[in-house]
Structure formats: C-alpha cells, structure tokens
Coordinates of C-alpha atoms in Angstrom, one line a residue:
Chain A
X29 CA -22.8 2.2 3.3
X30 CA -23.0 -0.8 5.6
X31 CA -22.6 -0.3 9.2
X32 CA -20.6 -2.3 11.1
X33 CA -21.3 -3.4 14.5
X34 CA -18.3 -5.9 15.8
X35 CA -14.8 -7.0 15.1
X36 CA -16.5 -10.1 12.5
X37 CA -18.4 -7.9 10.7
X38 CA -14.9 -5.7 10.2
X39 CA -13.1 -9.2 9.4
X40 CA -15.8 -10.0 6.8
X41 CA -15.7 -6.3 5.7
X42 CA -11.6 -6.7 5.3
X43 CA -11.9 -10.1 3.6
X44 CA -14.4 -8.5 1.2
X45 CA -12.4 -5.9 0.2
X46 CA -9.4 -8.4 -0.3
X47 CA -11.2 -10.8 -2.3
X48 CA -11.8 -8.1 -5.0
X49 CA -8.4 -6.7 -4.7
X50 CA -7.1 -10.2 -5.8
X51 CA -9.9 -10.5 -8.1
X52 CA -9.1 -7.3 -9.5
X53 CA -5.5 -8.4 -9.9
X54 CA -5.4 -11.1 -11.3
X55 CA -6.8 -9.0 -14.5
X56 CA -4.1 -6.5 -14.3
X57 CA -0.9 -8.9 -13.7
X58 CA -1.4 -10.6 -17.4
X59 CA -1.2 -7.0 -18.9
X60 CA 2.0 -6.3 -16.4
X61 CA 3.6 -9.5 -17.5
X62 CA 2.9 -8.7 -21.1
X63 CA 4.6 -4.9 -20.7
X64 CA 7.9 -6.4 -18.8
X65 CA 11.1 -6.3 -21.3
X66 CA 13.0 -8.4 -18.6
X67 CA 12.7 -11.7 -19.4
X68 CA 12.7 -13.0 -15.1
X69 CA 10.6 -9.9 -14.4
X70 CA 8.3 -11.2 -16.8
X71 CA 8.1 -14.6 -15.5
X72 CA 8.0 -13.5 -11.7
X73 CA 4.1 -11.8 -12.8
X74 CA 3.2 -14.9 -14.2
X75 CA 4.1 -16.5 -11.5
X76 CA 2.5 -14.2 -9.4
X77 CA -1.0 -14.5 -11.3
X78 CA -0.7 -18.0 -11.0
X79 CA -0.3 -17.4 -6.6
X80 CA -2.8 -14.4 -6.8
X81 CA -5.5 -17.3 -8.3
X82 CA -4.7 -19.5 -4.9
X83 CA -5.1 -16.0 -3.3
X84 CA -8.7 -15.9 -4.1
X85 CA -9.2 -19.5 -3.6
X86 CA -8.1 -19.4 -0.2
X87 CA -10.2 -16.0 0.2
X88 CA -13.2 -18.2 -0.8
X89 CA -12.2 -21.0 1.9
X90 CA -12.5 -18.1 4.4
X91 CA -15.5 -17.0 3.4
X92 CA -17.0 -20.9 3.7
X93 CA -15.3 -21.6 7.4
X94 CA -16.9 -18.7 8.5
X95 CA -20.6 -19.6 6.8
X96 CA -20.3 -16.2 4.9
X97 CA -21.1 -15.8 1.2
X98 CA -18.2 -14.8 -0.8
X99 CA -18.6 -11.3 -2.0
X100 CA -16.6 -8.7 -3.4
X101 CA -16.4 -5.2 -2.3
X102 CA -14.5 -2.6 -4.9
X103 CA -11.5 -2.3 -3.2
X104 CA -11.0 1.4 -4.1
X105 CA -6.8 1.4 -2.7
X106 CA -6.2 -1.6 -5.3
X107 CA -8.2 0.4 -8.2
X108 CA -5.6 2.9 -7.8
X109 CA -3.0 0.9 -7.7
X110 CA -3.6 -0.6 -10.7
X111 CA -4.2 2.3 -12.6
X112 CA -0.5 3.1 -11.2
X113 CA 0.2 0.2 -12.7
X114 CA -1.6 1.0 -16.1
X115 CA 0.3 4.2 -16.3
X116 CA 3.3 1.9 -15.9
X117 CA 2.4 -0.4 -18.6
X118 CA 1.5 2.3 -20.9
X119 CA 4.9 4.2 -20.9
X120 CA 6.8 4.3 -23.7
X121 CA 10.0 5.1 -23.0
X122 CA 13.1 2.7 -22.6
X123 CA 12.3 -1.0 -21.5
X124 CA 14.0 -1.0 -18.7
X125 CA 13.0 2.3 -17.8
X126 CA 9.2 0.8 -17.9
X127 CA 10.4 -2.4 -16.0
X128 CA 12.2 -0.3 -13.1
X129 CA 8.7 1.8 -13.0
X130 CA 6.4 -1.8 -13.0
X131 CA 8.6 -3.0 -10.0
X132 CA 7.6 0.1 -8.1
X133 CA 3.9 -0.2 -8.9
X134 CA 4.0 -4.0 -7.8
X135 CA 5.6 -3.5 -4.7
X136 CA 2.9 -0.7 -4.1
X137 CA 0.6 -3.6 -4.4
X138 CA 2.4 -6.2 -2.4
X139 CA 2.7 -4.0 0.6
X140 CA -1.0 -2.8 0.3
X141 CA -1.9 -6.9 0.7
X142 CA 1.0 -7.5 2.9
X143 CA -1.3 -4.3 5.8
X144 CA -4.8 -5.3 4.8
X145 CA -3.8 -9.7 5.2
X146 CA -2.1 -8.4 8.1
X147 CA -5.3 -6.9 9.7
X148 CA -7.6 -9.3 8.7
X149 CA -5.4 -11.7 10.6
X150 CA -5.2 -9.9 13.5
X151 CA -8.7 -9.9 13.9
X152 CA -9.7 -13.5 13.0
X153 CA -7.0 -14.4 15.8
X154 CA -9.0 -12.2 17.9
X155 CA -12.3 -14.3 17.0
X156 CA -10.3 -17.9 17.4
X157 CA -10.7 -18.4 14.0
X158 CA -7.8 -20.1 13.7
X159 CA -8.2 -22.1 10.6
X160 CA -9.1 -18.4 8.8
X161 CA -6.0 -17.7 10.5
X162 CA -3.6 -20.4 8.9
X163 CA -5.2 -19.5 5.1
X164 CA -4.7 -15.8 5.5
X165 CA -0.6 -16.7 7.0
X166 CA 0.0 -18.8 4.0
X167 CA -0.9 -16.1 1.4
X168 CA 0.6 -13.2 4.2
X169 CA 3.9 -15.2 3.6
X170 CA 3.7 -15.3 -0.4
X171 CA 3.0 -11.7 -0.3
X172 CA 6.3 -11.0 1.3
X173 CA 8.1 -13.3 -0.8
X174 CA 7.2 -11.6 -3.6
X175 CA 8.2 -8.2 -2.4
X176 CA 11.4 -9.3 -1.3
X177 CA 11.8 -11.6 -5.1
X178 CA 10.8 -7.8 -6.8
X179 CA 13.4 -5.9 -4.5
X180 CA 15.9 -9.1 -5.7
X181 CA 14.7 -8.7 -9.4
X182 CA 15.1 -4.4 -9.1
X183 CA 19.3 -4.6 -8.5
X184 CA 19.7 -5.2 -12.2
X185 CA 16.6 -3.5 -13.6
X186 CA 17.7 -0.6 -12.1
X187 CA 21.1 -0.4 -13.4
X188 CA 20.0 -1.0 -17.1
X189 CA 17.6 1.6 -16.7
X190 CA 20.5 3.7 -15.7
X191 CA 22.1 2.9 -18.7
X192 CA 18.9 3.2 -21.1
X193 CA 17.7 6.2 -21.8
X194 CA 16.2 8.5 -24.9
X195 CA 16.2 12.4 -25.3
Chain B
X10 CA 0.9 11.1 -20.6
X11 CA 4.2 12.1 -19.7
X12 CA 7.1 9.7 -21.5
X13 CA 9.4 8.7 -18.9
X14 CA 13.1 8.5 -20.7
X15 CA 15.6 7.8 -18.2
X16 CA 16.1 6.4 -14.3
X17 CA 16.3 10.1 -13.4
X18 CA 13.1 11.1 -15.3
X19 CA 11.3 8.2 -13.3
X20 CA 12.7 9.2 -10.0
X21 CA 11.3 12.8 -10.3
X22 CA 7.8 11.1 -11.3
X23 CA 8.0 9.0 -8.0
X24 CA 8.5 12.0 -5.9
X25 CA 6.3 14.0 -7.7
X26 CA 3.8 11.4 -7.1
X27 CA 4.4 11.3 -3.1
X28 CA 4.5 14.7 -2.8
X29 CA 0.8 14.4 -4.3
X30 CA 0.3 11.6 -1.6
X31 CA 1.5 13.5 0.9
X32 CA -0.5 16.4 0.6
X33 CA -3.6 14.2 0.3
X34 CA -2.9 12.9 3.7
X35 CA -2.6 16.0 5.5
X36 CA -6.0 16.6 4.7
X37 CA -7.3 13.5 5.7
X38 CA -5.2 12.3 9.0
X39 CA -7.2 15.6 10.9
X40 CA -10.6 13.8 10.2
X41 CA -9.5 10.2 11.0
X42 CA -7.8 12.1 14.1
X43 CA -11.1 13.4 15.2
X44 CA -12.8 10.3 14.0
X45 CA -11.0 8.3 16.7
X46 CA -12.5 7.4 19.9
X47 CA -9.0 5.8 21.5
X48 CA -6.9 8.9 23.5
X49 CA -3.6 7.2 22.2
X50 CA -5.0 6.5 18.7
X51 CA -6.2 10.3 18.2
X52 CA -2.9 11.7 19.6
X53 CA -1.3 9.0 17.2
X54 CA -3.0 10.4 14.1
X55 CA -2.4 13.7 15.1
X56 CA 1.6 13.6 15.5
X57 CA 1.7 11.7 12.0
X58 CA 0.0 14.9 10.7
X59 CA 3.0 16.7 11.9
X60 CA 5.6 14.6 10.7
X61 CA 3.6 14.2 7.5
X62 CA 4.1 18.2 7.2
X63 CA 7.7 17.5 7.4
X64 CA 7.5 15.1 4.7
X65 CA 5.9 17.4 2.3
X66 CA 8.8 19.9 3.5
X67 CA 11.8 17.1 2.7
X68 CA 10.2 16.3 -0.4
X69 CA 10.7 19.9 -1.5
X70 CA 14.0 20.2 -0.6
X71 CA 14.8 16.8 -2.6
X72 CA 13.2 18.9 -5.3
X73 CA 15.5 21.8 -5.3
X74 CA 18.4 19.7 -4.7
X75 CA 17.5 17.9 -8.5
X76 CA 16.9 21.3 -10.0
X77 CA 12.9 20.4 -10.0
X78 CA 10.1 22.5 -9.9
X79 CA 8.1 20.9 -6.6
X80 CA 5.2 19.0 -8.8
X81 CA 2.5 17.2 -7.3
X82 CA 0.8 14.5 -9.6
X83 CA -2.4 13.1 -8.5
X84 CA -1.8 9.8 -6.7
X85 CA -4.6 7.5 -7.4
X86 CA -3.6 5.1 -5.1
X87 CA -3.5 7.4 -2.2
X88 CA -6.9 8.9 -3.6
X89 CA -8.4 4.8 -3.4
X90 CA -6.4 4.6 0.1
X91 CA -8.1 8.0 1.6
X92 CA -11.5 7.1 0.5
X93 CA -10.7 3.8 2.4
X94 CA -10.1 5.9 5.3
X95 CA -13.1 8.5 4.6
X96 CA -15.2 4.9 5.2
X97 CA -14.0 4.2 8.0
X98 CA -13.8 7.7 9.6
X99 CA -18.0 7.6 8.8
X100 CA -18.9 4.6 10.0
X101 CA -21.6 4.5 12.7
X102 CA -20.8 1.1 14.5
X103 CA -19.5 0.9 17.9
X104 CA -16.2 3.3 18.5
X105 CA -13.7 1.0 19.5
X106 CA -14.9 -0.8 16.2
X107 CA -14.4 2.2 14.1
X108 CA -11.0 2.7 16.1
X109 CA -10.1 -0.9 14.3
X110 CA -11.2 -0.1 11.1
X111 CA -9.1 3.5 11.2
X112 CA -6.1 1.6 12.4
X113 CA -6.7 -0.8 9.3
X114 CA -7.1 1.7 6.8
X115 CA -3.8 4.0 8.3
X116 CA -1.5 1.1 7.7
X117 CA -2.5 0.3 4.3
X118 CA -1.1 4.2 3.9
X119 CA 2.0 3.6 5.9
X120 CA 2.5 0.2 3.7
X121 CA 1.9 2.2 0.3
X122 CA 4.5 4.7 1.5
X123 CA 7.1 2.3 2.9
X124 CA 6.8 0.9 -0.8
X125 CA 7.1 4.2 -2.8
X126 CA 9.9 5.6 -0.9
X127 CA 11.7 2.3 -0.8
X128 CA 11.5 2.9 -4.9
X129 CA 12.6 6.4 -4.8
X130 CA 15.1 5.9 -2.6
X131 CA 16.7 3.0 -4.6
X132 CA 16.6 5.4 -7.7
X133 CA 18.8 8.1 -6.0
X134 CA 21.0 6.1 -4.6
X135 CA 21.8 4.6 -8.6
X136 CA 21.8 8.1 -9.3
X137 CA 24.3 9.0 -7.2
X138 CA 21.9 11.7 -5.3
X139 CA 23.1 11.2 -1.8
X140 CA 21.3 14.2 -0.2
X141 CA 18.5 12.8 -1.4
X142 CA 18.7 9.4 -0.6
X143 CA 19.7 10.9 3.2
X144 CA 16.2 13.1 3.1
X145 CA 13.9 10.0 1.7
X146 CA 15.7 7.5 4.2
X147 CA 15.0 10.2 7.3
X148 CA 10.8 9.6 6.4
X149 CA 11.3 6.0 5.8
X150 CA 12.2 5.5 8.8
X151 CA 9.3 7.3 10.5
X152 CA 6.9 6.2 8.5
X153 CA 8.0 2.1 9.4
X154 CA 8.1 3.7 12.9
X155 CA 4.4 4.9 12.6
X156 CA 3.3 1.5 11.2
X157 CA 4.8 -0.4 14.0
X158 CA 3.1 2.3 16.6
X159 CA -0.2 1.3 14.7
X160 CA 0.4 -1.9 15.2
X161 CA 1.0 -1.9 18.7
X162 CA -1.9 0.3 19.1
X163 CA -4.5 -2.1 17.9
X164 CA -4.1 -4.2 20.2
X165 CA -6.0 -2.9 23.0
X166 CA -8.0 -1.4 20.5
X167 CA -9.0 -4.7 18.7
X168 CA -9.3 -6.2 22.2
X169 CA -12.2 -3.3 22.8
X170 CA -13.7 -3.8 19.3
X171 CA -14.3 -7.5 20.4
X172 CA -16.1 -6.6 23.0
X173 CA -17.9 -3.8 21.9
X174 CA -21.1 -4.7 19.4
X175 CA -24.3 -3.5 18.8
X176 CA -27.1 -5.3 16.6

C-alpha cells in the first residue's frame, strides 16, 4: 500500500486507477459489442471502444503535463464491473433479454467513470492544473453522452425484451 | 449460471443483485464513518448507513410484492467498489487527505447505485410493477441526494487536503 501524503499524490492515485479502468475496458467492450443482438446497440460499443482508446490517450497526456510516469493501478470497482458485464455477455437467454442486461452493466460503467473523472477533476482544479483540467472535461462529457445514448438505446431494447422470452 | 428468460426474470436478478450491494455497504459505511476525520463527513456516512438500512428493507418489500424469495447475489462490483473504500479508509496520509479519498470512493458507490436502480426501475415500470417502481424511485432519489451532499462536502474537505501534506 502506498501512502499518500497530499491532494497530488490522491490526483495521481485517481488518474492511476482510471488509466487501468479504461485500459481494462477497452478489452471488455469488443466482447460486449460482439454479444449485442441490436444492431445500434452493437454499434454504440464500438463506438465507445473507439472513445475509451482517446480515453487512455488523454489519461497519458495527464500523466505527461504533470511530469508523472503513466502507470496503471488494478482498478478493482472496474474488475467488477466487467465481470458484471461478462455474466451479461455469457447469458443465454433471449437477445434482447441479454441486450436489456448489457445496457445495465454499461451504464454501471459509465457512471463509475462519470464519479471517479469527476473527482479527479475536482482536485486538479484544486492544484491549477488546468490544462489536466480541460482533458479530464472532455472525456467527463463523452462519458455522459454515452450514458444518456444507452438510456436512448434502452426504450426499445426494453420493450423487445418484454416481448422475448423462453420457458 | 442462472439463464435469464424474460424482462421479468432480469428484473429480479437486478434487485437481487442490489440487495447484495446493499448489504455489503452496511458493513462497510461504519468503518469509512469512523475512518473520517471531517465532523460533517462522519455524520454524513453515518446517516447513509441508516438510510441504507431502509434500502435493504424497500428492497424486501419489492421482493414480496413480485412473489420473490429476498435473494442476495454477490455483487462484484460493489465487492471492487468496497475494497476501494477499505483503501482509503487505511490510508495513513494526512486526515483531511484521507477525508478526500473517502469522499472519492463513496461517490463511485452512489454512481453505481444511481445506475442499477435507474435499470431496475426502468424494468418495473415495462412490467407494469408500479409499487415497485414507487419503492426503487423513493432510494433513487436519496441516493442522488447523498451524492450531491458528497459533493458539496468535499469542498472544504479538498480545500483542507490541499493544505494538509506530509513527506
């Protein structure tokens, strides 16, 4: 266990443990995207692994303004997320059932980024890091689009996993 | 590996898997309660142990309003959140550092939950379950009220942390 002894070493500590979240995730949204019946579903996780790569990106920008090295930390919240989202993948019940389930394990994930981008920002605004600032608003912003284009994407998942169903 | 067949079948698999969430945070929010150095923060973590008691409670009456057995399944995500929490509840830094770091880790919870209830919630209401839509609605709106506490919180307690550093 590190100790940590000031508000940088906890924004270097959050930015850690976001850079292997993303890392993390951008192995799990291929499998996600590969599971989704729902053909725009199944496009928006591409999409997403495409924005979760700039994630990291901007992550390692971070890491370089502030004259850190960019290291991981096991994020241990997003490990369990996935394997949510696993469980997800794995069902075999109706498609849309499965889809309606993925959408609920991704939006797990987008509000556990949307908290820990919002801390980390909080506390490089604190520092006047204000370029670190800017990177981590950009991404905060995708992360919220994304939640509110899987809430969009659920109206009609839902209702054909109403309608789908095997005894 | 439970198959989940139908919109019902995945609502009762989201509540069974708060109700596991649930009870895992009743037995963490007294240690990050007497992990906290801030007054307001440790009174803060100690009336979301309350309400979170009521949560287990409405979870079980949405239960025996479906007909269902009160399950708990393990929530990995909460498990990966907690041990988040359990890290920053031992850390041996400055308090009002530690105070940050708690703060941090508590709304990555609140986010997770917002999420998973949003989900369930959407799933009764297809289904028709009013009551239980009423009961899951009543906690989402404390636990957005507890996030938005948290954030107004940190910020005299991220003003402290920035002053407060050892080497």
């Amino acid at each position: 266990m590190t100790k940590i002894t000031s508000l940088r070493g906890l924004l270097i500590d959050e930015l850690m443990d976001l850079y292997g979240a993303e890392t993390q995730l951008t192995r799990a949204l291929p499998k996600m995207a590969a599971a989704a019946t729902d053909e725009a579903l199944k496009q928006s996780f591409s999409w997403h692994l495409y924005e979760t790569e700039g994630h990291v990106e901007r992550l390692e920008r971070a890491f370089s303004i502030l004259e850190e090295p960019a290291k991981t930390k096991t994020c241990k919240a997003m490990e369990g997320l996935i394997a949510e989202g696993k469980e997800a993948v794995n069902e075999k019940g109706p498609g849309a059932v499965r889809d309606a389930n993925l959408i609920g394990a991704a939006q797990r994930v987008e509000h556990y980024e949307i908290a820990a981008y919002g801390t980390a920002r909080a506390f490089a605004e604190l520092l006047g890091e204000m370029e670190v600032v800017a990177l981590l608003t950009e991404t905060l912003h995708e992360e919220a689009a994304t939640d509110e284009k899987l809430t969009g994407l659920s109206k009609s998942v839902n209702e054909n996993a109403l309608h789908s169903f095997t005894v």
